[in-house]
PDB file of C-alpha atoms in Angstrom:
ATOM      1  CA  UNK B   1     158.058 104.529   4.144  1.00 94.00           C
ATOM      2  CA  UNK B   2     157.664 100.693   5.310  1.00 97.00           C
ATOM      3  CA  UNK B   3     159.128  97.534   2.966  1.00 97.00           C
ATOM      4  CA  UNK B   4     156.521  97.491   0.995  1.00 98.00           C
ATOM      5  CA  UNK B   5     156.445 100.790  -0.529  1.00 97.00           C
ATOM      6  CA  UNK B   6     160.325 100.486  -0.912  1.00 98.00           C
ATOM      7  CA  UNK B   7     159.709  97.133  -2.472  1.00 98.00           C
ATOM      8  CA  UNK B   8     157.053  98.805  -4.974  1.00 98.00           C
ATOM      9  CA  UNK B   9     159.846 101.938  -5.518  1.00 98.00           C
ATOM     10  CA  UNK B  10     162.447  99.512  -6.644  1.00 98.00           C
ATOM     11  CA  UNK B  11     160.478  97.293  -9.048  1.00 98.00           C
ATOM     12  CA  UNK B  12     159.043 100.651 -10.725  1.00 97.00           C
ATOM     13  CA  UNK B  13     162.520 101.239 -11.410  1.00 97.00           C
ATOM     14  CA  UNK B  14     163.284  97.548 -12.317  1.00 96.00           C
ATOM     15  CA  UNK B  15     160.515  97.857 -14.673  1.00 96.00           C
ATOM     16  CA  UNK B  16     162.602 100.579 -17.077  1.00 94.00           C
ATOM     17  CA  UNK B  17     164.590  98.742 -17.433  1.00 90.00           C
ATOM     18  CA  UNK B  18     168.599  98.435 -16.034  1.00 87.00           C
ATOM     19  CA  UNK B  19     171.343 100.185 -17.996  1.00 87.00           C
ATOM     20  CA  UNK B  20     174.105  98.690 -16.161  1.00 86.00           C
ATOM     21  CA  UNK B  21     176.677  96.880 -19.307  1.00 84.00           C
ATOM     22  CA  UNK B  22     177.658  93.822 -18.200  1.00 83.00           C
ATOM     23  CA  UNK B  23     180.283  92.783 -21.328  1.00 80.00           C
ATOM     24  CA  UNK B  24     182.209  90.252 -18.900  1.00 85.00           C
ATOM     25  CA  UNK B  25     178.392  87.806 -18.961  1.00 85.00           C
ATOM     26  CA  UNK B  26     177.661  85.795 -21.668  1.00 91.00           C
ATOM     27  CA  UNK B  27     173.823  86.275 -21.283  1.00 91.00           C
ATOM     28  CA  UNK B  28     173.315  89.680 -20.479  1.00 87.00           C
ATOM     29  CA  UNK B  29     169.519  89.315 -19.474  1.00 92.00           C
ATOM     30  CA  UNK B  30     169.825  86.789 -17.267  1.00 93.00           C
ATOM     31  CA  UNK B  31     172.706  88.129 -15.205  1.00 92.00           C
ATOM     32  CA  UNK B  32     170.223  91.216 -15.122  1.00 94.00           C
ATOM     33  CA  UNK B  33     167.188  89.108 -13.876  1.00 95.00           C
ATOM     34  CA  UNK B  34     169.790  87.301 -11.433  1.00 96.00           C
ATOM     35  CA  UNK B  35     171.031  90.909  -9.866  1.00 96.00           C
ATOM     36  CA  UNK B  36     167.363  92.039  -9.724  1.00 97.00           C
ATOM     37  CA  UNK B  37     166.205  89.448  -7.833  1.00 98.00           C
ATOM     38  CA  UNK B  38     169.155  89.626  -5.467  1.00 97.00           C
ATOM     39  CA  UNK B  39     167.889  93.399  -4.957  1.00 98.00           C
ATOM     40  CA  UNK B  40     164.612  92.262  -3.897  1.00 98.00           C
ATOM     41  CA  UNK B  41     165.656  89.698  -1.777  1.00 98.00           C
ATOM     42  CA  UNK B  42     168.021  92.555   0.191  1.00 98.00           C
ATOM     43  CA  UNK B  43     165.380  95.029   0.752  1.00 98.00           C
ATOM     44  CA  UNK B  44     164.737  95.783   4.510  1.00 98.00           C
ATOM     45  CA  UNK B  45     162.632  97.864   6.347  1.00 98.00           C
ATOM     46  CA  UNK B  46     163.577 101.400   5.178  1.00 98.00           C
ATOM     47  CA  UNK B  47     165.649 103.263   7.721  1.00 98.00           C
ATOM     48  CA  UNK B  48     166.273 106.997   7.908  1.00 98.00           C
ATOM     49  CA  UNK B  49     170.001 107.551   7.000  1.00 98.00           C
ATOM     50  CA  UNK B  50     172.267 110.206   6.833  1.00 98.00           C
ATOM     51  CA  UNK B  51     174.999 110.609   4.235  1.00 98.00           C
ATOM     52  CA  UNK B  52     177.898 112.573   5.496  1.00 98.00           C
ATOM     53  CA  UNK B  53     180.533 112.261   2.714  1.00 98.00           C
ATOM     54  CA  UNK B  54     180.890 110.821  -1.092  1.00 97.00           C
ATOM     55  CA  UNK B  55     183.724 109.345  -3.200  1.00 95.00           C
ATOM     56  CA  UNK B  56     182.457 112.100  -5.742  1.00 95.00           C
ATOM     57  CA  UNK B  57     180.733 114.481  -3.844  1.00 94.00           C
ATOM     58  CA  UNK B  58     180.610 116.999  -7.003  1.00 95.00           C
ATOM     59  CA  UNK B  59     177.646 114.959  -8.356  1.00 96.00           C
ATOM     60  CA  UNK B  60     174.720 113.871  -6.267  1.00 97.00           C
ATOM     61  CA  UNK B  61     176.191 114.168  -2.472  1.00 97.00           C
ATOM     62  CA  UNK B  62     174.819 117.897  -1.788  1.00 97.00           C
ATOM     63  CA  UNK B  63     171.397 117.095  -2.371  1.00 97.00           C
ATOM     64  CA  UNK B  64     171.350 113.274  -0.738  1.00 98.00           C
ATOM     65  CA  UNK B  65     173.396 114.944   2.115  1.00 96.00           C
ATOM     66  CA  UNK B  66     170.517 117.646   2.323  1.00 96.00           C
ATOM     67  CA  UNK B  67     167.555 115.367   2.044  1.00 96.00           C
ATOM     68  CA  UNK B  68     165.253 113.283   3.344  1.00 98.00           C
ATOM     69  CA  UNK B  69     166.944 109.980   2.799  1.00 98.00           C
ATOM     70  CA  UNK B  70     165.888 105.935   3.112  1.00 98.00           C
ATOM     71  CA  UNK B  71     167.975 102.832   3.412  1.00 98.00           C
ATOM     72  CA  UNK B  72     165.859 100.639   1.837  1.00 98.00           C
ATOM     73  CA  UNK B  73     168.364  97.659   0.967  1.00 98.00           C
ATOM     74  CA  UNK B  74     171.642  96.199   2.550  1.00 98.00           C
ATOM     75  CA  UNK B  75     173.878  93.695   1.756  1.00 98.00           C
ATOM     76  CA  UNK B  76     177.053  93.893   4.182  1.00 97.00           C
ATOM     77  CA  UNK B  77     177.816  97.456   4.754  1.00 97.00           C
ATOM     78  CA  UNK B  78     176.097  98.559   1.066  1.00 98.00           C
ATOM     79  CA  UNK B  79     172.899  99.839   1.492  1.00 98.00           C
ATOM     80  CA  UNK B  80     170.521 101.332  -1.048  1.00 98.00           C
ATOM     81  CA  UNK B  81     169.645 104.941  -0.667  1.00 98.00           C
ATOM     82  CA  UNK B  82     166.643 106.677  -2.031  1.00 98.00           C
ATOM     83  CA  UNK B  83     164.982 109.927  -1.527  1.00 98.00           C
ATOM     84  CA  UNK B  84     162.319 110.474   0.031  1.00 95.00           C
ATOM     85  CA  UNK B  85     159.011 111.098  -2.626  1.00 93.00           C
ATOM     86  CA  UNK B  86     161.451 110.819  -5.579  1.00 96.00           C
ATOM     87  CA  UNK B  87     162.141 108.265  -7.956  1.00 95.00           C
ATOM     88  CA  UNK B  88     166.263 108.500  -7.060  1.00 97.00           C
ATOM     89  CA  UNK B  89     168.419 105.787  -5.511  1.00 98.00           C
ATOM     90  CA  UNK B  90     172.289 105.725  -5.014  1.00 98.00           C
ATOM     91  CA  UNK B  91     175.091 103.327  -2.999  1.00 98.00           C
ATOM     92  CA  UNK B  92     175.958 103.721  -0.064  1.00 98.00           C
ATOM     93  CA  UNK B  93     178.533 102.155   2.358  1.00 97.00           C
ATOM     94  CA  UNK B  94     178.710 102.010   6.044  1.00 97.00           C
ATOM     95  CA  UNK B  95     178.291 100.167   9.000  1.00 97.00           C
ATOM     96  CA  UNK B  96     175.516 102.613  10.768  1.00 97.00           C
ATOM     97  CA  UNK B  97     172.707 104.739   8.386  1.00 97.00           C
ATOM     98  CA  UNK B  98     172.697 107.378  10.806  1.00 97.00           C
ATOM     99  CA  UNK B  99     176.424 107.820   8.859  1.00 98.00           C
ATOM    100  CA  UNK B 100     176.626 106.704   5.438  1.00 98.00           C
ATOM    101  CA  UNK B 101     179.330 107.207   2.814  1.00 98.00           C
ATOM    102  CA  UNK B 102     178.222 107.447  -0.661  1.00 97.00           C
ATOM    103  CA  UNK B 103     179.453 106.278  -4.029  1.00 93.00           C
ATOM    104  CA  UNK B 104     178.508 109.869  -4.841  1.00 95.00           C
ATOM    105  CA  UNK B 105     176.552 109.104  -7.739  1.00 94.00           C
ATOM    106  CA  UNK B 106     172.640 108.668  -8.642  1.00 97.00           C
ATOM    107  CA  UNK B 107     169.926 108.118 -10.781  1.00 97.00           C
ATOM    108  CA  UNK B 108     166.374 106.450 -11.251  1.00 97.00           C
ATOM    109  CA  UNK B 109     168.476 103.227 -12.108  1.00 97.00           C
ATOM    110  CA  UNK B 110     167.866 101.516  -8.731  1.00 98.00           C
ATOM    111  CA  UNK B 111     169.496  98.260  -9.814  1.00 97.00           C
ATOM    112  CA  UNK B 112     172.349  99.894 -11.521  1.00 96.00           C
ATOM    113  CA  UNK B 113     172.892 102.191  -8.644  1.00 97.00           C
ATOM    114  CA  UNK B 114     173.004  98.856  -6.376  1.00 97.00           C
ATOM    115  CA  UNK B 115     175.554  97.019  -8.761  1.00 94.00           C
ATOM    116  CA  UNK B 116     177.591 100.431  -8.176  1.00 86.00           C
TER     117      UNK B 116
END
C-alpha cells in the first residue's frame, strides 16, 4: 500500500458518509468537513503495524491483532489502522507501529474511527 491508495481508502469511506454525533457543534456538517480534511491532511505513508493489546479487546482486537495491518494516518501517537484489502479502519495509540495499542473498536467509518 503507498499514500495514495490509503488516501483513495479513506475518502471511499469519507464518501458514506461519517456517523460520528457531534451534539456539542452548532453546525454539524461543517465540523464534519473540518475533521475530514484534518484526516487527509494526517495521512502518511502507510506503515506495517502491529497491534498487541486493546482497551476492548472483546470487539475487533483478535482479528486486527491477527492481520495484515496499515498505519495509514498519525497525529501524535494516534494513528489510523486499516486492514489490509478491506474496507476497515480503527484507532490506534502508540509511539512505535511495530507496537500499537488499540481503542479496540472498528468499522468502515474511517473518520469516525479517527475522531475515536
Amino acid at each position: 500500500m503507498n499514500r495514495e491508495q490509503a488516501k483513495q481508502k479513506v475518502e471511499a469511506s469519507l464518501a458514506l458518509g461519517c456517523h460520528t454525533a457531534a451534539p456539542w457543534v452548532e453546525d454539524r456538517e461543517a465540523y464534519i468537513a473540518e475533521k475530514a480534511a484534518d484526516l487527509i491532511a494526517c495521512i502518511i505513508q502507510p506503515v506495517s503495524a502491529t497491534v498487541v493489546a486493546a482497551s476492548y479487546p472483546e470487539y475487533s482486537f483478535a482479528e486486527y491483532h491477527e492481520s495484515k495491518v496499515w498505519a495509514i494516518a498519525k497525529s501524535g501517537d494516534n494513528w489510523l489502522l486499516t486492514l489490509d484489502g478491506k474496507p476497515d479502519f480503527a484507532l490506534g495509540f502508540g509511539s512505535d507501529p511495530a507496537s500499537i495499542e488499540m481503542l479496540g473498536f472498528s468499522s468502515a467509518d474511517a473518520l469516525g474511527e479517527w475522531l475515536g
